[in-house]
Coordinates of C-alpha atoms and ligand atoms in Angstrom, one line a residue:
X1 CA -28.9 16.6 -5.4
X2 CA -31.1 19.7 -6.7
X3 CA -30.2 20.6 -10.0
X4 CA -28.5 24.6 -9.8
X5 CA -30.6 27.9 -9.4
X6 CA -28.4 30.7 -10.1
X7 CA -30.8 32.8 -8.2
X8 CA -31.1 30.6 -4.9
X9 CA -27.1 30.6 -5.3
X10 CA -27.0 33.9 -5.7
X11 CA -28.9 34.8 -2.7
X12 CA -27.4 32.0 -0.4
X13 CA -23.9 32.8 -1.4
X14 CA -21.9 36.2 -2.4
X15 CA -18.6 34.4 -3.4
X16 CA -16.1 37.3 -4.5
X17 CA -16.1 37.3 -8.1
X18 CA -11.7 37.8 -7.6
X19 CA -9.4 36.0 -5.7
X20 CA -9.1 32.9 -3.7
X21 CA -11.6 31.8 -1.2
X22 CA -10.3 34.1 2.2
X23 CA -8.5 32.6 4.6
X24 CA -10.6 32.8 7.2
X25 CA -13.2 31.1 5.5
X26 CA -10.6 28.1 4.2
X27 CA -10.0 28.3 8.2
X28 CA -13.7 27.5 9.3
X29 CA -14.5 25.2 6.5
X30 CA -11.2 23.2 6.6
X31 CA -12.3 22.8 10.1
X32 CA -15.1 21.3 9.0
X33 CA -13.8 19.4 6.3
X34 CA -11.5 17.6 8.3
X35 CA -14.7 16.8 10.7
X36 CA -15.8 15.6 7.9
X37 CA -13.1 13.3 7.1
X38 CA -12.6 11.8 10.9
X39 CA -16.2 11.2 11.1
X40 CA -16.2 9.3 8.2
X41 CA -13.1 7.3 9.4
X42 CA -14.9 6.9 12.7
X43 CA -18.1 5.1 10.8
X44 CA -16.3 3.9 8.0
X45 CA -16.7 0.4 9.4
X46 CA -20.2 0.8 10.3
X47 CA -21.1 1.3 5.9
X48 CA -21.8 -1.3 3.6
X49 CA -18.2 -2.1 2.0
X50 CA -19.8 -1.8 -1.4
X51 CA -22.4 0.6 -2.7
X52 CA -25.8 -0.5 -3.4
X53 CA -26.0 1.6 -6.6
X54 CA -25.9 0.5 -10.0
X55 CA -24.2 2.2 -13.2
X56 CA -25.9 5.5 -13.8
X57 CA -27.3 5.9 -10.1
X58 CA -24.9 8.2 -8.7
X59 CA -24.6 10.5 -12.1
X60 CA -28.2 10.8 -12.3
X61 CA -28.3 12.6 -8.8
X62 CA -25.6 15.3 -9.9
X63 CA -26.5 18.1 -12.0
X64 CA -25.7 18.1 -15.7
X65 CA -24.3 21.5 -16.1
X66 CA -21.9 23.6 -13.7
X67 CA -23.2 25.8 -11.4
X68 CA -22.9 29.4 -12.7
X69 CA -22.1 31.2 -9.8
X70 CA -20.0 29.5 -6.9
X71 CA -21.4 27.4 -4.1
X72 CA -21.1 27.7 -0.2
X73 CA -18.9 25.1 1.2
X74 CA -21.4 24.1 3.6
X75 CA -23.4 22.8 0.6
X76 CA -20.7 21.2 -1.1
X77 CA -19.6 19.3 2.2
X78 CA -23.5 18.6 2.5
X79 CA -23.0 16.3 -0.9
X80 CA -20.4 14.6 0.0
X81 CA -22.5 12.3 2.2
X82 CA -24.8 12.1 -0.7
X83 CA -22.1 10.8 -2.8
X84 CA -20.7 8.5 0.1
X85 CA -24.1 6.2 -1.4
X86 CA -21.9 5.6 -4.5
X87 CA -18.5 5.1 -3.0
X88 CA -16.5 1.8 -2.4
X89 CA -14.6 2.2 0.9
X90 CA -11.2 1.3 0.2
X91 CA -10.5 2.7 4.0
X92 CA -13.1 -0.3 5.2
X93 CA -12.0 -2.6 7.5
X94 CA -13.3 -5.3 6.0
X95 CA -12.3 -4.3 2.1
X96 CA -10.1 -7.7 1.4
X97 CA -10.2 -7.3 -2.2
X98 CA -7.8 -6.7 -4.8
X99 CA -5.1 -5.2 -2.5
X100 CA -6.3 -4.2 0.9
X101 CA -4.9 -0.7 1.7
X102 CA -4.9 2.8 4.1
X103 CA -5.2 6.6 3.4
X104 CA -3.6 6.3 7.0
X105 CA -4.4 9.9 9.1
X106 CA -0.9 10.9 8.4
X107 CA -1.2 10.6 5.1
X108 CA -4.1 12.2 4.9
X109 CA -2.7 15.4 6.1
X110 CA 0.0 15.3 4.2
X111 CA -2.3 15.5 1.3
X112 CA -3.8 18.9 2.6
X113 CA -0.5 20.0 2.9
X114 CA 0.7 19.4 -0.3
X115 CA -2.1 20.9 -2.4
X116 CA -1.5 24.4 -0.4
X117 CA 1.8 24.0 -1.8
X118 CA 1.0 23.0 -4.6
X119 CA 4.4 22.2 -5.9
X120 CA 5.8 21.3 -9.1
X121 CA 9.2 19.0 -8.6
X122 CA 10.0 18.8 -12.1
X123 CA 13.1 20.4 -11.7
X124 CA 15.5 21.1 -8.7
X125 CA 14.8 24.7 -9.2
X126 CA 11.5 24.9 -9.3
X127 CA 10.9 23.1 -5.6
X128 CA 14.4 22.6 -4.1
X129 CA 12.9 21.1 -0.9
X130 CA 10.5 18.4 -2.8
X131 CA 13.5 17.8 -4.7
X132 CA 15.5 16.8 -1.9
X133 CA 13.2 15.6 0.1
X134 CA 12.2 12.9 -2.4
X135 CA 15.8 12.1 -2.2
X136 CA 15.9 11.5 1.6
X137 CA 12.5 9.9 1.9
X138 CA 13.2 7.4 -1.3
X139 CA 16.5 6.6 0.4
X140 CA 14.7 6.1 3.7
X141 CA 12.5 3.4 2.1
X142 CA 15.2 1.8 0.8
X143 CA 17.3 1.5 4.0
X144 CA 13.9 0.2 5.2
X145 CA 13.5 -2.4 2.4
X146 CA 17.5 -3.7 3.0
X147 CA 18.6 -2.6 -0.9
X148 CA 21.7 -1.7 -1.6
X149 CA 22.9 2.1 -0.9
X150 CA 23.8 1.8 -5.1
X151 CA 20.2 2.1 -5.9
X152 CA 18.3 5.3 -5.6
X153 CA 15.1 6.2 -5.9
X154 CA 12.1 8.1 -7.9
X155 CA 8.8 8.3 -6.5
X156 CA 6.0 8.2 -9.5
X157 CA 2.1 7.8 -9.0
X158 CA 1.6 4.2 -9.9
X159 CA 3.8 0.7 -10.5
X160 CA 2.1 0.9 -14.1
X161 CA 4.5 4.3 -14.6
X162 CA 7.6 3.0 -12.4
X163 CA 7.9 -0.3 -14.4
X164 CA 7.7 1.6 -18.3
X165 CA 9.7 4.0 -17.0
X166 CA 12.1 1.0 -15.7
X167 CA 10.9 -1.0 -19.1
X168 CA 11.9 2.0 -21.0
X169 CA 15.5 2.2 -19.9
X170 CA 15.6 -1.5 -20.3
X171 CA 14.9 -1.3 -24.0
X172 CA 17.0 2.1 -24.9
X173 CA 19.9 -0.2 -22.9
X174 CA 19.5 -2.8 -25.1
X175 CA 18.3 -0.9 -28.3
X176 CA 20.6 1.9 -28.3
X177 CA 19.3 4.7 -30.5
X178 CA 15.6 3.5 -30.1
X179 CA 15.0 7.4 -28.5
X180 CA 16.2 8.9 -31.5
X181 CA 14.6 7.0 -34.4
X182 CA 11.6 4.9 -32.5
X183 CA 11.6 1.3 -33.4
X184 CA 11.4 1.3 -36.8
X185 CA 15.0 2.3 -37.0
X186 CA 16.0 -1.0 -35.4
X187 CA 15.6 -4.4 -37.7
X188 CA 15.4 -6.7 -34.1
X189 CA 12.3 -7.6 -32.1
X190 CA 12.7 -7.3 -28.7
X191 CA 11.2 -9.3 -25.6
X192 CA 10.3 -9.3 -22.0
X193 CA 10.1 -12.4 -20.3
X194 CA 8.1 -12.5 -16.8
X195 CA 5.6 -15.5 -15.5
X196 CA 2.3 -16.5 -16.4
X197 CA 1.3 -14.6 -13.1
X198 CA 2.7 -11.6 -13.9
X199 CA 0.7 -8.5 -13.1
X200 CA -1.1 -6.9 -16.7
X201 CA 0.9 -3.5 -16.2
X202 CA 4.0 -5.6 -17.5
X203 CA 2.0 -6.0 -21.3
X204 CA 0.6 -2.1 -20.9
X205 CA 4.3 -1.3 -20.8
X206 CA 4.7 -2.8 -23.5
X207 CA 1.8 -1.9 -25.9
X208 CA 2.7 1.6 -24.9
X209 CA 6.5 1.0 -25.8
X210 CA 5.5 -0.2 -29.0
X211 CA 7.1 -3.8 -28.7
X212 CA 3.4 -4.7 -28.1
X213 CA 2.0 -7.9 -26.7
X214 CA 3.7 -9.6 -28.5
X215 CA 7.1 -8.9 -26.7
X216 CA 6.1 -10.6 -23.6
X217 CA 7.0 -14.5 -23.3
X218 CA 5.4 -16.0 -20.3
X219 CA 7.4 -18.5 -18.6
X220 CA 6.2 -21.0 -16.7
X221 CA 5.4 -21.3 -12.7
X222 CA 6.1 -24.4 -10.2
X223 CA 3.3 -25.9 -7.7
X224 CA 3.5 -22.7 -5.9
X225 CA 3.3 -20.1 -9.1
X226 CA 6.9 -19.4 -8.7
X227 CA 9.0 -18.2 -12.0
X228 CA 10.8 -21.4 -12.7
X229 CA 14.4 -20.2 -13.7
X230 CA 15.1 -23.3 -15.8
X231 CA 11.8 -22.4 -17.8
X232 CA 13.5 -19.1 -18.3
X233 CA 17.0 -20.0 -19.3
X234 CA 15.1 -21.7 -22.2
X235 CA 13.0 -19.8 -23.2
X236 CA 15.1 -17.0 -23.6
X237 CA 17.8 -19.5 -25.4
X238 CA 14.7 -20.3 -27.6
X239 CA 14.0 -16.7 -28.7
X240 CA 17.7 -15.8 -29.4
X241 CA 17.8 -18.8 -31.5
X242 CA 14.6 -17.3 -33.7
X243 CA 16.0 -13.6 -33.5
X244 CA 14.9 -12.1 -30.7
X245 CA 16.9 -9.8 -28.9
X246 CA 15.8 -10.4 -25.1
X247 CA 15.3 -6.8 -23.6
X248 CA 14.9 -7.8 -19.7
X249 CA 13.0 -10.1 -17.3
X250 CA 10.4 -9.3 -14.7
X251 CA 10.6 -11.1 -11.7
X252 CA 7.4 -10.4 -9.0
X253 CA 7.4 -10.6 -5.3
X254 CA 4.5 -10.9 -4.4
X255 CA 2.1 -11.7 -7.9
X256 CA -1.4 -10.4 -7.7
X257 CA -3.7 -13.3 -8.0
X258 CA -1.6 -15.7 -5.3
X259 CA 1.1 -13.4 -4.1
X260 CA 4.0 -15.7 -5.0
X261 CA 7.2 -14.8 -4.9
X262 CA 9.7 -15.2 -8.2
X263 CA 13.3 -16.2 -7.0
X264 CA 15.6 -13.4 -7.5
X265 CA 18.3 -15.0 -6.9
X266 CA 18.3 -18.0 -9.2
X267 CA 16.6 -15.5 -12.0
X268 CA 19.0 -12.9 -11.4
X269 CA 21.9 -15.5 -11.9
X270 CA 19.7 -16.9 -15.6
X271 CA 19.7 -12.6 -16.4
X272 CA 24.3 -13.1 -16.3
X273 CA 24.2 -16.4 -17.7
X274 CA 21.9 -15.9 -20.5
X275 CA 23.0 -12.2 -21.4
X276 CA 23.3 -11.6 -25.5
X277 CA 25.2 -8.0 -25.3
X278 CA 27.8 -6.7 -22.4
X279 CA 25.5 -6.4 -19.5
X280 CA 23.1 -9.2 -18.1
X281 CA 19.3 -8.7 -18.7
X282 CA 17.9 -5.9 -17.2
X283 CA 16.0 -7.4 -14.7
X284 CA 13.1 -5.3 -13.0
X285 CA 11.7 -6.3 -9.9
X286 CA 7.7 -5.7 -9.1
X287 CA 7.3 -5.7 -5.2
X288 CA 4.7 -3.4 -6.0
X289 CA 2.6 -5.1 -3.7
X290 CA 5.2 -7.5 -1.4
X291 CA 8.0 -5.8 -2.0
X292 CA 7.0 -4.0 0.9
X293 CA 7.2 -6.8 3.2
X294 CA 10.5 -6.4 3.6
X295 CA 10.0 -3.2 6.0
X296 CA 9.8 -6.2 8.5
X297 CA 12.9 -7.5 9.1
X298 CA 11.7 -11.3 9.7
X299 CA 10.0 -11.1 6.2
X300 CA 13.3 -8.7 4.4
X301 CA 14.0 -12.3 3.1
X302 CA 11.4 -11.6 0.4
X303 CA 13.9 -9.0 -1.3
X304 CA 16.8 -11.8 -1.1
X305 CA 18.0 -11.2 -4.5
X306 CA 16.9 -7.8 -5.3
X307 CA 20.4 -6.3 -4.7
X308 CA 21.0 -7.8 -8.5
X309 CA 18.4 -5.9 -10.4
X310 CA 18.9 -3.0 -12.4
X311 CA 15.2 -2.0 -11.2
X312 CA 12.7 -2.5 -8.3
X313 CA 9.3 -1.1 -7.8
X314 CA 7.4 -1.0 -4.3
X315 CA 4.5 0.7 -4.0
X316 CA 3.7 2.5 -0.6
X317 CA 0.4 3.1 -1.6
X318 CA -0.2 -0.8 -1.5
X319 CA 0.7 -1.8 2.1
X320 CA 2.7 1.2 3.4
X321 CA -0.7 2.8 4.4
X322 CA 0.6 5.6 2.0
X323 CA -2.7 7.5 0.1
X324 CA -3.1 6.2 -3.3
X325 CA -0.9 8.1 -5.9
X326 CA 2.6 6.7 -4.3
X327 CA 5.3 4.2 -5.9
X328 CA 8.7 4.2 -5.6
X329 CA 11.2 3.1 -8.5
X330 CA 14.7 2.2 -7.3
X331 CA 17.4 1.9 -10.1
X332 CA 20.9 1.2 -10.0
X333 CA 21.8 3.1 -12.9
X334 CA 20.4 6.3 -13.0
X335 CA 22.6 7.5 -16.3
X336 CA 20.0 4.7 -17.5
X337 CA 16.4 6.4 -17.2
X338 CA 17.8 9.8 -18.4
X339 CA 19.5 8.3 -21.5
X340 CA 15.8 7.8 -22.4
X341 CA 14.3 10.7 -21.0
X342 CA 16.4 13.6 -20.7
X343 CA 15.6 16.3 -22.9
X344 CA 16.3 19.8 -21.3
X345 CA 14.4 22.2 -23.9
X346 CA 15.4 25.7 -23.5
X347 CA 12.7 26.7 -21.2
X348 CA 14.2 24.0 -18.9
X349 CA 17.6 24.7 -18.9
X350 CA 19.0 25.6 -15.7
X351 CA 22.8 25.8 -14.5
X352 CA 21.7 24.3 -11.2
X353 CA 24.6 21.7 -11.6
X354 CA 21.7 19.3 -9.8
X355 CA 19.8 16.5 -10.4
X356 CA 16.5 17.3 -11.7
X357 CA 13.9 14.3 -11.5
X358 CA 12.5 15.4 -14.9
X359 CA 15.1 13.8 -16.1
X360 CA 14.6 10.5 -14.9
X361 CA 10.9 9.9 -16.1
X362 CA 8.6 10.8 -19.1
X363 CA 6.6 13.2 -17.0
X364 CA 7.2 17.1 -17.0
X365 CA 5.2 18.1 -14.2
X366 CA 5.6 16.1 -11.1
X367 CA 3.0 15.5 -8.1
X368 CA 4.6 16.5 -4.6
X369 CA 4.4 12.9 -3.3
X370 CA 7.4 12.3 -1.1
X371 CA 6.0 14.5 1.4
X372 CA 3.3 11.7 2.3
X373 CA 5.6 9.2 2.5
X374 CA 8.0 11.2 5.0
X375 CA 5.0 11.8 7.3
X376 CA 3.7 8.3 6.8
X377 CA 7.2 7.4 7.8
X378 CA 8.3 9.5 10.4
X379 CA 4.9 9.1 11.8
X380 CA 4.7 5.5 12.1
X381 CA 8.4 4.8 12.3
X382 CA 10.2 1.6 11.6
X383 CA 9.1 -0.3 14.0
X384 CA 5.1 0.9 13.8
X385 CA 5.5 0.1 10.1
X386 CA 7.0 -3.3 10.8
X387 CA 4.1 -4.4 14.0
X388 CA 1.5 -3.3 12.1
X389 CA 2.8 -5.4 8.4
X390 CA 3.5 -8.2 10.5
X391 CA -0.5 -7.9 12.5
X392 CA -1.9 -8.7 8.4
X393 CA 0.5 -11.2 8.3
X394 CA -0.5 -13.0 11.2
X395 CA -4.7 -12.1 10.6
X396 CA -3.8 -13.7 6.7
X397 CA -2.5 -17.1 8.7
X398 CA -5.4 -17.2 11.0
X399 CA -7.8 -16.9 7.8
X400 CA -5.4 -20.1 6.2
X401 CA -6.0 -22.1 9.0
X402 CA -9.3 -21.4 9.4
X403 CA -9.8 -22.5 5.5
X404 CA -7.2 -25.4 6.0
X405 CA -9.4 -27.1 8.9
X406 CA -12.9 -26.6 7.0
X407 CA -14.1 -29.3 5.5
X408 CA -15.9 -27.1 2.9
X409 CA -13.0 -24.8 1.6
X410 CA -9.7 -25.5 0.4
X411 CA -6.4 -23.0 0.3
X412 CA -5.5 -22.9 -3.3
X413 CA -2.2 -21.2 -2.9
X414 CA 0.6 -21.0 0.0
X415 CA 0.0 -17.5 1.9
X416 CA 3.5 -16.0 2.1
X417 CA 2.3 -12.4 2.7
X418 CA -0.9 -11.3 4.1
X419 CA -3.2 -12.6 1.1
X420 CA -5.5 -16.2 1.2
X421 CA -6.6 -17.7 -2.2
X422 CA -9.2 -20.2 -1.4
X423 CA -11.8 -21.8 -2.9
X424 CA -15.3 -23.4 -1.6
X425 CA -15.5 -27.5 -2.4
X426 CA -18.9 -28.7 -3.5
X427 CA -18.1 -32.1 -4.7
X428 CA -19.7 -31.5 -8.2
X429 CA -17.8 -30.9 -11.4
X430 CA -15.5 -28.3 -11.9
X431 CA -17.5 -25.9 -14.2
X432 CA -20.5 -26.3 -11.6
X433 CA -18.0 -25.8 -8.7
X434 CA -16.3 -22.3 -10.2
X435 CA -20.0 -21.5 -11.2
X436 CA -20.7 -21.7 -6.9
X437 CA -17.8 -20.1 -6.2
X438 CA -18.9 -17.1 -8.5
X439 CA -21.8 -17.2 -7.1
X440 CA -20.5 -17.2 -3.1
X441 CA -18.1 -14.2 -4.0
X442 CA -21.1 -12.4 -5.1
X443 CA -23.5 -13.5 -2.1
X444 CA -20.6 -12.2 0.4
X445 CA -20.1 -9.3 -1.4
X446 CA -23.8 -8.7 -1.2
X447 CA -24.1 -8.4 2.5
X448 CA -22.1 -5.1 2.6
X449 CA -20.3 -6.7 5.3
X450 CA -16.7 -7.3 3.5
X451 CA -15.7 -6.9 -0.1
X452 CA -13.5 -9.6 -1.4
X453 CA -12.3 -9.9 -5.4
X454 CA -11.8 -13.3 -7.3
X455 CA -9.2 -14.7 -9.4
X456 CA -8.4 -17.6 -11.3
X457 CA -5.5 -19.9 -10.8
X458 CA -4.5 -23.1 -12.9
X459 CA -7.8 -22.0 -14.9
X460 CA -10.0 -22.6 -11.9
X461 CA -12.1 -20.0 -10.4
X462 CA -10.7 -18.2 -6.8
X463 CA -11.5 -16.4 -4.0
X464 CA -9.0 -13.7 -2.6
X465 CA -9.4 -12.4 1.1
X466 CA -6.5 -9.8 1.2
X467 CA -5.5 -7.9 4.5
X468 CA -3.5 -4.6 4.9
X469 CA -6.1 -2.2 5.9
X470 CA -4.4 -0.4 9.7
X471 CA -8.3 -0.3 11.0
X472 CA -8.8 -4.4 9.8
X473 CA -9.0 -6.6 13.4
X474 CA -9.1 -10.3 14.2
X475 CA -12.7 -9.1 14.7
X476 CA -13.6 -8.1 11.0
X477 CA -11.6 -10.6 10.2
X478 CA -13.6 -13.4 11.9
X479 CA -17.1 -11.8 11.2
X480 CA -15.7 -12.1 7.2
X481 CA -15.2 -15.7 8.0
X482 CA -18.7 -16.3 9.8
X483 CA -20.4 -14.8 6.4
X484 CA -18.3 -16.5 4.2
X485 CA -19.1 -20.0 6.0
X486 CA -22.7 -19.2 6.1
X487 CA -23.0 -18.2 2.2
X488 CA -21.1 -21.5 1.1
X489 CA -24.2 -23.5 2.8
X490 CA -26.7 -21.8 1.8
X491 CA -24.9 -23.2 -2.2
X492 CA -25.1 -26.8 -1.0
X493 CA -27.2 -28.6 -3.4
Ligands
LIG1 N1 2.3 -5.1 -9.8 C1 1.6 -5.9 -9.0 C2 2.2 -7.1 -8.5 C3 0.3 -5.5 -8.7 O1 -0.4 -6.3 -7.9 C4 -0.2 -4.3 -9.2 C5 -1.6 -3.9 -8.9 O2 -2.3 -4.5 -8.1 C6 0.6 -3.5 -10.0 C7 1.8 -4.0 -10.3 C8 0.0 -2.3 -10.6 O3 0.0 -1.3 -9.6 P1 -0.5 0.2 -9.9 O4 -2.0 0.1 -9.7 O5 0.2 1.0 -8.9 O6 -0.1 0.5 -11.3

């Protein structure tokens, strides 16, 4: 990209040096953005999956400095395919890393939408219909999700937010006071207890709480990296005895490296049993990822247990083909988040008599997000949401079975959801073997034809294919396969 002459600017463009762009231009060049944006979809499959740019490549093409006078759109929308080069397309069909997900099309409008708005939901007052709409929308989700009509919801931009928010409440629950003189007025260290394969926003929670690392105790997993509740029970029994106060227990459905699933139930039941002060510990569920699962009412099983938490996080913009920016805390007690967070200064104050989702959270301004997950919603509907959760499922089993009947890959991890950890077998020692399997990841990745991530389970290295992109086929799915195959050969010896 040219670095900016004021003088060619000036000449090609005589942007009002006042006001908003006019509507009639924002007319034409939203046409033309949105051109823009399905012909990209239309050839998204057709790109590498992953740039072939290295660090620096992408900033040395853009100017340095701002321009000085304002650009025509035409030139801006020009750049954008310049900066496609440097972009990993999370909108791929054949992106099966980390978490496979969708700026779906409704979605994608709703976006638009929502930046004309451009409102502010801090308070009832300030954008009655966000407010209420993130009201209906949450408690559609969780109608779809079978929890309990006790819990209601929040939407926030990230599971990282929802569970310190959730963590948060958990601690000023157990720590009364905590709010008012931080922890340094309390003489008691307090802990989180979650498994070994719980996801790292759990111990960023924490640092940023201030009970640091430290507060987490991992408890072990069984052969299927499972929370095992009898691992629990002592280990909280172990901390009480040394002074700790236990502050709550994560429980994950659907972890990120293997996408195992705690059980609620028996965990929930160790959060009564084991409880040091009047209520049981606060248990917070992350179905960031497969909490969403339930949406299909063969896999609502995965939520069996849920009802008992004080706090559950799903995260449309995982596998409810919600644009990123979307996650959805569900509390039971709501009196809970705003014992930590509501303030009301002056400026705030209203006599609205409402609830104002300030309140429950320790942002000020709030994003408009329930309006993408209404359209996702309505657009989709139930049953759209549920055929097209279940088509991953079934495209995840066919890549199992594909790895269980190959001779040079093994399955590392049961596939309960729509994720496959597996691992190429070479026959050669286990530092050599994770060393090929490092080395396969990389070659796959490579060929621009799919994008998977790696792990490591029981210390070994791992291979994740994930699927829950809506454009992903048996097609791209096979083709993924065909590389993968090829690749491990070409490692032999
Ligand atoms: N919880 C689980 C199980 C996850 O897999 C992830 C991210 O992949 C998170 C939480 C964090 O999600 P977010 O990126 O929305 O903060």
């Amino acid at each position: 990209m040219p670095e900016h002459d004021p003088q060619q600017q000036a000449r090609q463009h005589a942007a009002p040096l006042l006001g908003d762009m006019p509507t009639d231009e924002l007319r034409r060049h939203g046409r033309a953005a949105l051109d823009w944006v399905a012909d990209y979809l239309d050839r998204v499959g057709d790109l590498p999956v992953l740039p072939r740019v290295g660090p620096g490549d992408i900033r040395r093409r853009l100017p340095s400095s701002p321009p000085v006078r304002g650009e025509p759109v035409e030139a801006i929308l020009a750049d954008l395919d310049r900066l496609l080069d440097g972009v990993t397309h999370w909108n791929h069909p054949r992106f099966f890393a980390y978490f496979a997900i969708t700026g779906s099309g409704p979605g994608i409008l709703a976006e638009l939408v929502t930046a004309a708005l451009n409102l502010n939901p801090m308070l009832w007052r300030t954008a009655p219909a966000a407010t209420e709409l993130e009201q209906v929308v949450t408690d559609w989700l969780r109608q779809l999700l079978g929890l309990p009509s006790a819990f209601r919801g929040v939407i926030f931009d990230t599971a990282s937010t929802s569970t310190l928010v959730a963590l948060a409440a958990a601690r000023e629950r157990e720590l009364p006071g905590v709010r008012e003189t931080g922890l340094a007025g309390v003489a008691v260290r307090g802990r989180v207890y979650a498994s070994g394969e719980v996801n790292a926003s759990v111990e960023k929670a924490l640092i940023t709480l201030g009970l640091g690392r430290d507060g987490l105790r991992t408890v072990a997993t069984d052969a299927a990296f499972r929370m095992q509740p009898g691992a629990l029970a002592e280990a909280i029994d172990d901390d009480v005895r040394a002074g700790w106060l236990p502050l709550a227990v994560v429980a994950t459905v659907g972890t990120t490296s293997s996408t195992s699933i705690d059980p609620l139930t028996a965990v929930a039941e160790v959060c009564r049993r084991h409880r040091v002060g009047a209520d049981p510990i606060w248990l917070h569920v992350d179905g960031a990822y497969g909490g969403i699962a339930a949406v299909a009412p063969e896999l609502r099983h995965v939520l069996d247990g849920a009802s008992q938490a004080d706090s559950v996080v799903v995260n449309p913009h995982k596998w409810l083909f919600t644009p990123i920016g979307c996650s959805t805390l569900y509390v039971r007690d709501v009196g809970a988040l705003k014992r930590v967070f509501s303030l009301a200064p002056v400026y705030l104050r209203t006599d609205d008599g409402v609830e104002d989702y300030t309140d429950w959270g320790f942002q000020l301004g709030r994003r408009f997000r329930a309006l993408k997950l209404w359209m996702v919603l309505r657009y989709f509907g139930a049953d759209g949401l549920a055929a097209r959760i279940r088509e991953h499922v079934r495209l995840a089993q066919l890549v199992a079975d594909w790895v269980d009947r190959h001779d040079r890959f093994e399955r590392v991890a049961p596939v309960p959801l729509s994720t496959v950890c597996l691992r190429a077998r070479y026959g050669v020692d286990p530092v050599e073997e994770d060393r090929r399997n490092g080395a396969l990841l990389d070659a796959v990745n490579a060929s621009g034809t799919a994008f998977l991530s790696h792990t490591q389970l029981r210390g070994r290295a791992v291979l994740r294919i994930a699927i829950g992109n809506l454009r992903t086929t048996e097609e791209d799915v096979r083709a993924t396969l065909e590389v993968l195959e090829r690749e491990a050969e070409r490692l032999v010896g």
